[in-house]
GROMACS .gro file of C-alpha atoms in nm:
model
  398
    1MET     CA    1   7.887  -7.263  -0.906
    2GLU     CA    2   7.601  -7.068  -1.074
    3GLN     CA    3   7.829  -6.769  -1.243
    4THR     CA    4   7.578  -6.479  -1.147
    5TRP     CA    5   7.613  -6.094  -1.167
    6ARG     CA    6   7.501  -5.753  -0.934
    7TRP     CA    7   7.264  -5.598  -1.169
    8PHE     CA    8   7.101  -5.229  -1.021
    9GLY     CA    9   6.826  -5.258  -1.238
   10PRO     CA   10   6.726  -5.022  -1.590
   11ASP     CA   11   6.943  -4.770  -1.470
   12ASP     CA   12   7.242  -4.970  -1.426
   13ALA     CA   13   7.517  -4.844  -1.667
   14VAL     CA   14   7.614  -5.233  -1.729
   15LYS     CA   15   7.339  -5.342  -1.934
   16LEU     CA   16   7.184  -5.703  -1.955
   17PRO     CA   17   7.324  -5.783  -2.266
   18ASP     CA   18   7.674  -5.670  -2.139
   19ILE     CA   19   7.616  -5.923  -1.859
   20ARG     CA   20   7.582  -6.227  -2.071
   21GLN     CA   21   7.856  -6.141  -2.240
   22THR     CA   22   8.085  -6.213  -1.940
   23GLY     CA   23   7.952  -6.558  -1.910
   24ALA     CA   24   7.710  -6.504  -1.600
   25THR     CA   25   7.392  -6.654  -1.642
   26GLY     CA   26   7.224  -6.540  -1.299
   27ILE     CA   27   7.121  -6.206  -1.229
   28VAL     CA   28   7.134  -6.051  -0.856
   29THR     CA   29   6.927  -5.753  -0.816
   30ALA     CA   30   6.645  -5.595  -0.633
   31LEU     CA   31   6.368  -5.367  -0.600
   32HIS     CA   32   6.573  -5.090  -0.520
   33HIS     CA   33   6.328  -4.846  -0.571
   34VAL     CA   34   6.073  -4.980  -0.338
   35PRO     CA   35   6.123  -4.816   0.018
   36TYR     CA   36   6.257  -5.016   0.303
   37GLY     CA   37   5.984  -5.162   0.508
   38VAL     CA   38   5.724  -5.213   0.238
   39VAL     CA   39   5.606  -5.519   0.058
   40TRP     CA   40   5.767  -5.632  -0.242
   41THR     CA   41   5.451  -5.687  -0.399
   42VAL     CA   42   5.436  -6.043  -0.698
   43GLU     CA   43   5.314  -5.727  -0.977
   44GLU     CA   44   5.702  -5.545  -0.909
   45ILE     CA   45   5.870  -5.874  -0.900
   46GLU     CA   46   5.727  -6.016  -1.214
   47ALA     CA   47   5.796  -5.712  -1.371
   48ARG     CA   48   6.148  -5.736  -1.268
   49LYS     CA   49   6.174  -6.092  -1.403
   50SER     CA   50   6.030  -5.998  -1.695
   51GLN     CA   51   6.299  -5.689  -1.787
   52ILE     CA   52   6.560  -5.999  -1.697
   53ALA     CA   53   6.371  -6.206  -1.966
   54ALA     CA   54   6.291  -5.988  -2.210
   55ASP     CA   55   6.556  -6.119  -2.425
   56PRO     CA   56   6.538  -6.473  -2.439
   57THR     CA   57   6.839  -6.539  -2.625
   58LEU     CA   58   7.048  -6.368  -2.377
   59GLY     CA   59   6.969  -6.689  -2.156
   60LEU     CA   60   6.965  -6.485  -1.784
   61ARG     CA   61   6.736  -6.581  -1.496
   62TRP     CA   62   6.700  -6.352  -1.174
   63SER     CA   63   6.904  -6.574  -0.950
   64VAL     CA   64   6.951  -6.411  -0.629
   65VAL     CA   65   6.782  -6.095  -0.412
   66GLU     CA   66   7.036  -5.859  -0.279
   67SER     CA   67   6.894  -5.790  -0.079
   68LEU     CA   68   6.542  -5.794   0.068
   69PRO     CA   69   6.611  -5.481   0.332
   70ILE     CA   70   6.558  -5.477   0.673
   71HIS     CA   71   6.391  -5.150   0.831
   72GLU     CA   72   6.605  -4.959   1.083
   73SER     CA   73   6.346  -5.022   1.341
   74ILE     CA   74   6.388  -5.387   1.337
   75LYS     CA   75   6.768  -5.303   1.438
   76ILE     CA   76   6.708  -5.087   1.663
   77GLY     CA   77   6.396  -5.250   1.826
   78GLU     CA   78   6.220  -4.958   1.825
   79GLY     CA   79   5.835  -4.930   1.848
   80ASN     CA   80   5.599  -5.154   1.721
   81LEU     CA   81   5.777  -5.376   1.469
   82THR     CA   82   5.470  -5.609   1.349
   83PRO     CA   83   5.375  -5.436   1.065
   84TYR     CA   84   5.733  -5.509   0.958
   85PHE     CA   85   5.761  -5.829   1.007
   86ASP     CA   86   5.418  -5.888   0.861
   87ASN     CA   87   5.586  -5.736   0.539
   88TYR     CA   88   5.888  -5.901   0.526
   89ARG     CA   89   5.721  -6.201   0.550
   90GLN     CA   90   5.477  -6.140   0.288
   91SER     CA   91   5.739  -6.015   0.019
   92LEU     CA   92   5.918  -6.379   0.123
   93ARG     CA   93   5.651  -6.550   0.016
   94ASN     CA   94   5.604  -6.345  -0.279
   95LEU     CA   95   5.923  -6.413  -0.424
   96ALA     CA   96   5.890  -6.785  -0.358
   97GLN     CA   97   5.562  -6.737  -0.547
   98CYS     CA   98   5.760  -6.600  -0.817
   99GLY     CA   99   6.016  -6.885  -0.834
  100ILE     CA  100   6.291  -6.684  -0.627
  101THR     CA  101   6.399  -6.873  -0.362
  102THR     CA  102   6.757  -6.742  -0.231
  103VAL     CA  103   6.766  -6.373  -0.037
  104CYS     CA  104   7.104  -6.197   0.068
  105TYR     CA  105   7.032  -5.981   0.327
  106ASN     CA  106   7.246  -5.755   0.585
  107PHE     CA  107   7.201  -5.663   0.954
  108MET     CA  108   7.436  -5.349   0.930
  109PRO     CA  109   7.326  -5.040   1.139
  110VAL     CA  110   7.270  -4.697   0.933
  111VAL     CA  111   7.580  -4.785   0.680
  112ASP     CA  112   7.652  -5.075   0.459
  113TRP     CA  113   7.977  -5.137   0.341
  114THR     CA  114   8.226  -4.848   0.362
  115ARG     CA  115   8.516  -4.707   0.219
  116THR     CA  116   8.720  -4.395   0.214
  117GLU     CA  117   8.823  -4.355  -0.141
  118LEU     CA  118   8.637  -4.493  -0.411
  119ALA     CA  119   8.906  -4.393  -0.707
  120HIS     CA  120   9.239  -4.516  -0.542
  121PRO     CA  121   9.493  -4.489  -0.842
  122LEU     CA  122   9.677  -4.851  -0.981
  123PRO     CA  123   9.942  -4.853  -1.149
  124GLY     CA  124   9.870  -4.794  -1.528
  125GLY     CA  125   9.585  -4.592  -1.482
  126GLY     CA  126   9.280  -4.846  -1.299
  127THR     CA  127   9.166  -4.744  -0.998
  128ALA     CA  128   9.034  -4.932  -0.671
  129LEU     CA  129   8.808  -4.885  -0.347
  130ARG     CA  130   8.979  -4.851  -0.027
  131PHE     CA  131   8.924  -4.771   0.353
  132ASN     CA  132   9.148  -4.573   0.510
  133LEU     CA  133   9.137  -4.577   0.916
  134HIS     CA  134   9.298  -4.252   0.968
  135GLU     CA  135   9.008  -4.107   0.700
  136PHE     CA  136   8.776  -4.241   0.874
  137ALA     CA  137   8.925  -4.144   1.196
  138ALA     CA  138   8.899  -3.764   1.076
  139PHE     CA  139   8.526  -3.826   0.961
  140ASP     CA  140   8.451  -3.998   1.298
  141CYS     CA  141   8.632  -3.742   1.508
  142PHE     CA  142   8.631  -3.394   1.340
  143MET     CA  143   8.354  -3.392   1.092
  144LEU     CA  144   8.071  -3.636   1.272
  145GLN     CA  145   8.236  -3.482   1.614
  146ARG     CA  146   8.069  -3.812   1.797
  147PRO     CA  147   8.124  -3.782   2.169
  148GLY     CA  148   8.423  -4.031   2.277
  149ALA     CA  149   8.490  -4.094   1.919
  150ASP     CA  150   8.873  -4.069   1.958
  151ALA     CA  151   8.896  -4.298   2.245
  152GLU     CA  152   8.838  -4.577   1.978
  153PHE     CA  153   9.170  -4.528   1.773
  154SER     CA  154   9.536  -4.527   1.840
  155SER     CA  155   9.758  -4.241   1.898
  156GLU     CA  156   9.900  -4.297   1.529
  157THR     CA  157   9.595  -4.290   1.369
  158LEU     CA  158   9.463  -3.979   1.529
  159ALA     CA  159   9.764  -3.820   1.446
  160ARG     CA  160   9.712  -3.879   1.114
  161ALA     CA  161   9.333  -3.788   1.109
  162THR     CA  162   9.429  -3.453   1.224
  163GLU     CA  163   9.694  -3.435   0.981
  164TRP     CA  164   9.453  -3.507   0.703
  165TYR     CA  165   9.134  -3.291   0.829
  166GLU     CA  166   9.384  -2.951   0.902
  167ARG     CA  167   9.486  -2.970   0.522
  168SER     CA  168   9.159  -3.065   0.371
  169SER     CA  169   8.926  -2.824   0.187
  170GLU     CA  170   8.552  -2.859   0.191
  171THR     CA  171   8.560  -3.027  -0.106
  172ASP     CA  172   8.756  -3.262   0.038
  173ARG     CA  173   8.544  -3.339   0.313
  174ARG     CA  174   8.211  -3.334   0.103
  175LYS     CA  175   8.395  -3.620  -0.075
  176LEU     CA  176   8.470  -3.810   0.224
  177LEU     CA  177   8.118  -3.782   0.306
  178ASN     CA  178   7.992  -3.914  -0.008
  179ASN     CA  179   8.249  -4.182  -0.048
  180ILE     CA  180   8.142  -4.332   0.277
  181MET     CA  181   7.757  -4.285   0.167
  182ALA     CA  182   7.855  -4.485  -0.165
  183GLY     CA  183   7.831  -4.800   0.026
  184LEU     CA  184   7.471  -4.789  -0.001
  185PRO     CA  185   7.401  -4.815  -0.366
  186GLY     CA  186   7.033  -4.950  -0.357
  187ALA     CA  187   6.972  -4.736  -0.052
  188TYR     CA  188   6.632  -4.574  -0.015
  189ASP     CA  189   6.770  -4.274   0.220
  190ARG     CA  190   7.112  -4.134   0.212
  191TYR     CA  191   7.253  -3.945   0.566
  192ASP     CA  192   7.404  -3.592   0.565
  193ILE     CA  193   7.621  -3.510   0.908
  194PRO     CA  194   7.294  -3.376   1.083
  195GLY     CA  195   7.081  -3.723   0.947
  196LEU     CA  196   7.382  -3.935   1.097
  197ARG     CA  197   7.385  -3.752   1.405
  198VAL     CA  198   6.979  -3.826   1.431
  199MET     CA  199   7.083  -4.189   1.338
  200LEU     CA  200   7.338  -4.235   1.553
  201ASP     CA  201   7.118  -4.120   1.846
  202ARG     CA  202   6.855  -4.335   1.778
  203TYR     CA  203   7.075  -4.633   1.853
  204ARG     CA  204   7.191  -4.472   2.194
  205GLY     CA  205   7.182  -4.764   2.422
  206ILE     CA  206   7.194  -5.038   2.170
  207ASP     CA  207   7.531  -5.225   2.259
  208ARG     CA  208   7.672  -5.527   2.087
  209ASP     CA  209   7.419  -5.780   2.322
  210ALA     CA  210   7.136  -5.574   2.229
  211LEU     CA  211   7.190  -5.569   1.856
  212ARG     CA  212   7.194  -5.923   1.845
  213ALA     CA  213   6.921  -5.982   2.031
  214ASN     CA  214   6.709  -5.765   1.817
  215LEU     CA  215   6.877  -6.000   1.500
  216ALA     CA  216   6.791  -6.314   1.703
  217ARG     CA  217   6.423  -6.159   1.731
  218PHE     CA  218   6.429  -6.105   1.308
  219LEU     CA  219   6.524  -6.449   1.261
  220ARG     CA  220   6.241  -6.596   1.465
  221GLU     CA  221   5.973  -6.403   1.367
  222VAL     CA  222   6.106  -6.452   0.979
  223ILE     CA  223   6.257  -6.761   0.897
  224PRO     CA  224   6.021  -6.990   0.987
  225THR     CA  225   5.795  -6.846   0.678
  226ALA     CA  226   6.122  -6.869   0.448
  227GLU     CA  227   6.099  -7.228   0.579
  228GLU     CA  228   5.764  -7.295   0.482
  229VAL     CA  229   5.780  -7.144   0.141
  230GLY     CA  230   6.105  -7.273   0.039
  231ILE     CA  231   6.323  -6.938   0.085
  232ARG     CA  232   6.688  -6.992   0.196
  233MET     CA  233   6.815  -6.686   0.351
  234CYS     CA  234   7.159  -6.622   0.383
  235ILE     CA  235   7.324  -6.285   0.618
  236HIS     CA  236   7.615  -6.122   0.450
  237PRO     CA  237   7.901  -6.014   0.696
  238ASP     CA  238   8.003  -5.678   0.823
  239ASP     CA  239   8.187  -5.469   0.584
  240PRO     CA  240   8.443  -5.365   0.728
  241PRO     CA  241   8.415  -5.618   1.026
  242ARG     CA  242   8.437  -5.371   1.246
  243SER     CA  243   8.265  -5.105   1.501
  244LEU     CA  244   8.192  -4.787   1.291
  245MET     CA  245   8.054  -4.423   1.436
  246GLY     CA  246   8.043  -4.615   1.803
  247LEU     CA  247   7.838  -4.882   1.625
  248PRO     CA  248   7.821  -5.239   1.704
  249ARG     CA  249   7.871  -5.488   1.430
  250ILE     CA  250   7.741  -5.852   1.513
  251VAL     CA  251   7.827  -6.024   1.177
  252SER     CA  252   8.221  -5.981   1.173
  253ASN     CA  253   8.381  -6.323   1.267
  254GLU     CA  254   8.323  -6.685   1.308
  255GLU     CA  255   8.165  -6.654   1.659
  256ASP     CA  256   7.913  -6.415   1.509
  257ILE     CA  257   7.841  -6.670   1.249
  258ALA     CA  258   7.769  -6.936   1.485
  259PHE     CA  259   7.589  -6.754   1.704
  260ILE     CA  260   7.349  -6.676   1.386
  261LEU     CA  261   7.294  -6.961   1.282
  262ASP     CA  262   7.218  -7.150   1.615
  263ALA     CA  263   6.980  -6.884   1.716
  264VAL     CA  264   6.736  -7.072   1.461
  265ASP     CA  265   6.847  -7.357   1.389
  266SER     CA  266   6.720  -7.415   1.035
  267PRO     CA  267   6.840  -7.490   0.690
  268ALA     CA  268   6.667  -7.129   0.580
  269ASN     CA  269   6.859  -6.972   0.809
  270GLY     CA  270   7.219  -6.960   0.612
  271LEU     CA  271   7.518  -6.752   0.514
  272THR     CA  272   7.647  -6.523   0.292
  273ILE     CA  273   8.019  -6.639   0.259
  274CYS     CA  274   8.200  -6.277   0.127
  275SER     CA  275   8.553  -6.327   0.101
  276GLY     CA  276   8.633  -6.010   0.070
  277SER     CA  277   8.416  -5.884   0.434
  278LEU     CA  278   8.526  -6.107   0.629
  279GLY     CA  279   8.880  -6.080   0.479
  280ALA     CA  280   8.929  -5.736   0.608
  281GLY     CA  281   8.948  -5.925   0.943
  282ALA     CA  282   9.288  -5.938   1.040
  283ALA     CA  283   9.207  -6.240   1.275
  284ASN     CA  284   8.927  -6.413   1.039
  285ASP     CA  285   9.054  -6.739   0.863
  286VAL     CA  286   8.824  -6.705   0.554
  287PRO     CA  287   8.909  -7.025   0.435
  288GLY     CA  288   8.845  -7.195   0.798
  289ILE     CA  289   8.518  -7.003   0.818
  290ALA     CA  290   8.381  -7.148   0.483
  291GLU     CA  291   8.491  -7.509   0.575
  292ARG     CA  292   8.308  -7.478   0.891
  293PHE     CA  293   7.966  -7.340   0.768
  294ALA     CA  294   7.949  -7.469   0.425
  295GLU     CA  295   7.676  -7.676   0.486
  296ARG     CA  296   7.458  -7.331   0.556
  297ILE     CA  297   7.644  -7.115   0.277
  298TRP     CA  298   7.391  -7.055   0.011
  299PHE     CA  299   7.535  -6.762  -0.197
  300ALA     CA  300   7.912  -6.668  -0.252
  301HIS     CA  301   8.085  -6.284  -0.275
  302LEU     CA  302   8.406  -6.360  -0.384
  303ARG     CA  303   8.661  -6.118  -0.389
  304ASN     CA  304   9.008  -6.041  -0.212
  305VAL     CA  305   9.154  -5.718   0.000
  306ALA     CA  306   9.501  -5.647   0.066
  307LYS     CA  307   9.555  -5.524   0.472
  308ASP     CA  308   9.777  -5.303   0.607
  309PRO     CA  309   9.876  -5.328   0.997
  310ASP     CA  310   9.660  -5.038   1.084
  311GLY     CA  311   9.338  -5.186   0.995
  312SER     CA  312   9.304  -4.996   0.649
  313PHE     CA  313   9.259  -5.233   0.308
  314MET     CA  314   9.246  -5.184  -0.040
  315GLU     CA  315   9.069  -5.454  -0.309
  316ALA     CA  316   9.221  -5.641  -0.439
  317ASP     CA  317   9.274  -5.861  -0.766
  318HIS     CA  318   9.029  -6.118  -0.701
  319LEU     CA  319   9.349  -6.393  -0.657
  320GLY     CA  320   9.572  -6.140  -0.522
  321GLY     CA  321   9.445  -6.055  -0.204
  322ASP     CA  322   9.567  -6.161   0.183
  323THR     CA  323   9.307  -6.457   0.138
  324ASP     CA  324   9.348  -6.792  -0.015
  325MET     CA  325   9.091  -6.795  -0.258
  326VAL     CA  326   9.191  -7.150  -0.425
  327ALA     CA  327   9.140  -7.293  -0.082
  328VAL     CA  328   8.788  -7.087  -0.056
  329VAL     CA  329   8.661  -7.200  -0.388
  330THR     CA  330   8.794  -7.587  -0.351
  331THR     CA  331   8.587  -7.606  -0.042
  332LEU     CA  332   8.255  -7.451  -0.199
  333LEU     CA  333   8.294  -7.720  -0.460
  334GLU     CA  334   8.345  -7.986  -0.224
  335GLU     CA  335   8.021  -7.881  -0.056
  336GLN     CA  336   7.854  -7.888  -0.400
  337LYS     CA  337   7.914  -8.238  -0.434
  338ARG     CA  338   7.800  -8.329  -0.096
  339ARG     CA  339   7.484  -8.181  -0.186
  340LYS     CA  340   7.435  -8.321  -0.519
  341ASP     CA  341   7.528  -8.674  -0.424
  342ALA     CA  342   7.269  -8.622  -0.142
  343GLY     CA  343   7.014  -8.567  -0.407
  344ASP     CA  344   6.991  -8.150  -0.328
  345PRO     CA  345   6.822  -8.030  -0.637
  346ARG     CA  346   6.922  -7.683  -0.562
  347TRP     CA  347   7.304  -7.818  -0.509
  348ARG     CA  348   7.466  -7.558  -0.714
  349ILE     CA  349   7.627  -7.238  -0.561
  350PRO     CA  350   7.552  -6.924  -0.691
  351MET     CA  351   7.851  -6.688  -0.686
  352ARG     CA  352   7.951  -6.341  -0.826
  353PRO     CA  353   8.256  -6.185  -0.866
  354ASP     CA  354   8.242  -5.896  -0.594
  355HIS     CA  355   8.354  -5.542  -0.628
  356GLY     CA  356   8.607  -5.482  -0.934
  357HIS     CA  357   8.848  -5.262  -1.025
  358GLU     CA  358   8.783  -4.953  -1.252
  359LEU     CA  359   8.991  -5.032  -1.575
  360LEU     CA  360   9.054  -4.984  -1.931
  361ASP     CA  361   8.701  -4.833  -2.060
  362ASP     CA  362   8.530  -4.832  -1.743
  363VAL     CA  363   8.729  -4.535  -1.615
  364GLY     CA  364   8.521  -4.227  -1.559
  365LYS     CA  365   8.157  -4.426  -1.672
  366PRO     CA  366   7.883  -4.382  -1.399
  367THR     CA  367   7.882  -4.726  -1.285
  368HIS     CA  368   7.817  -4.779  -0.886
  369PRO     CA  369   8.102  -4.757  -0.726
  370GLY     CA  370   8.275  -5.129  -0.693
  371TYR     CA  371   8.085  -5.268  -0.975
  372PRO     CA  372   8.222  -5.144  -1.329
  373ALA     CA  373   8.216  -5.379  -1.603
  374ILE     CA  374   8.557  -5.475  -1.688
  375GLY     CA  375   8.726  -5.504  -1.354
  376ARG     CA  376   8.444  -5.750  -1.253
  377LEU     CA  377   8.467  -5.969  -1.575
  378LYS     CA  378   8.880  -5.963  -1.513
  379GLY     CA  379   8.775  -6.135  -1.172
  380LEU     CA  380   8.516  -6.357  -1.304
  381ALA     CA  381   8.751  -6.507  -1.606
  382GLU     CA  382   9.003  -6.583  -1.332
  383LEU     CA  383   8.772  -6.735  -1.042
  384ARG     CA  384   8.610  -6.935  -1.329
  385GLY     CA  385   8.962  -7.097  -1.463
  386VAL     CA  386   9.021  -7.169  -1.061
  387MET     CA  387   8.694  -7.320  -1.019
  388LYS     CA  388   8.762  -7.505  -1.339
  389ALA     CA  389   9.127  -7.626  -1.262
  390VAL     CA  390   8.990  -7.743  -0.899
  391SER     CA  391   8.711  -7.900  -1.032
  392THR     CA  392   8.890  -8.118  -1.310
  393LEU     CA  393   9.183  -8.209  -1.070
  394ARG     CA  394   8.918  -8.297  -0.786
  395ASP     CA  395   8.662  -8.470  -1.042
  396LEU     CA  396   8.373  -8.202  -0.848
  397PRO     CA  397   8.084  -8.072  -1.052
  398LEU     CA  398   8.110  -7.728  -1.146
   0.00000   0.00000   0.00000
């Protein structure tokens, strides 16, 4: 698999020479400064490519777009969407013209990945990302004051949420809001409480079926263009794979993925397998999902989580959580061999170590939450070892 690394652009605290030291050669990035719904021009794309390739001794290339964001109006299905679809299609054409042909995206309404703690303490002084269901319930019920929110949590969770809220300070509450918003690391807009209420009101009446229909419409609009220009689109699962703030989430399990891939049956309509996002769902068999949809997996996020019975979870070591990472990696390597044997010139699946613990000299550095250098380097080294061992034992191409 091609070893890649997420980079948030020139302002990222992790610099391109640092990335090369990890052993990664592919860069996963986006034009985060371009507002949602606006065309990514050839000039902007080439400028970012030039930044990545400026030092040829590093041997880096822009391998994957993560992500080409979808305007919220498309998800809601409101207003005249033709300009947004036109712009998205033009961005795909421009990316293909520049030689970038793997595009990761998501269809999560309002918020992206969501955590309530960004620095949960680990033994020895490191930190991890964590999602505490009772803290999210406190946010939803008492800070956001969403009507009907309390009906979506158990009595035990509500009791813990009430206790947390009653003893929390204004500083604690501001921190919780900021933590939840931190899951939009490349977002053009973030929300305060009033802004969130406005966004939730826009989604009034959008249930699971309606959101699915809006995603299917998006796919019908853009996948033919992606196929025409050689782009492989790969949707990212919901993180966490559960409803948040009453908003439906529709990329959370095996059934959801099957619906999406069947909605437009094209090789251009593919999947980003994220072992951490799917792994946070108690009912999800992540190795089984990888095996079922292997032929449509174009990108892999490899990380692990340790789940609690109430639905809370924490980012674990890449090989130390609830998901059998060896089984997932084996499936991906076997799929690579199938593609190579079939003559696919793009047989190698790009992968990146997703989310890492904040460790050693990275503690306190201004890196994006979940994206410190050392924790991801540790994860990549572990995953590289698994890949090498499986490849050697099963005679599979790396």
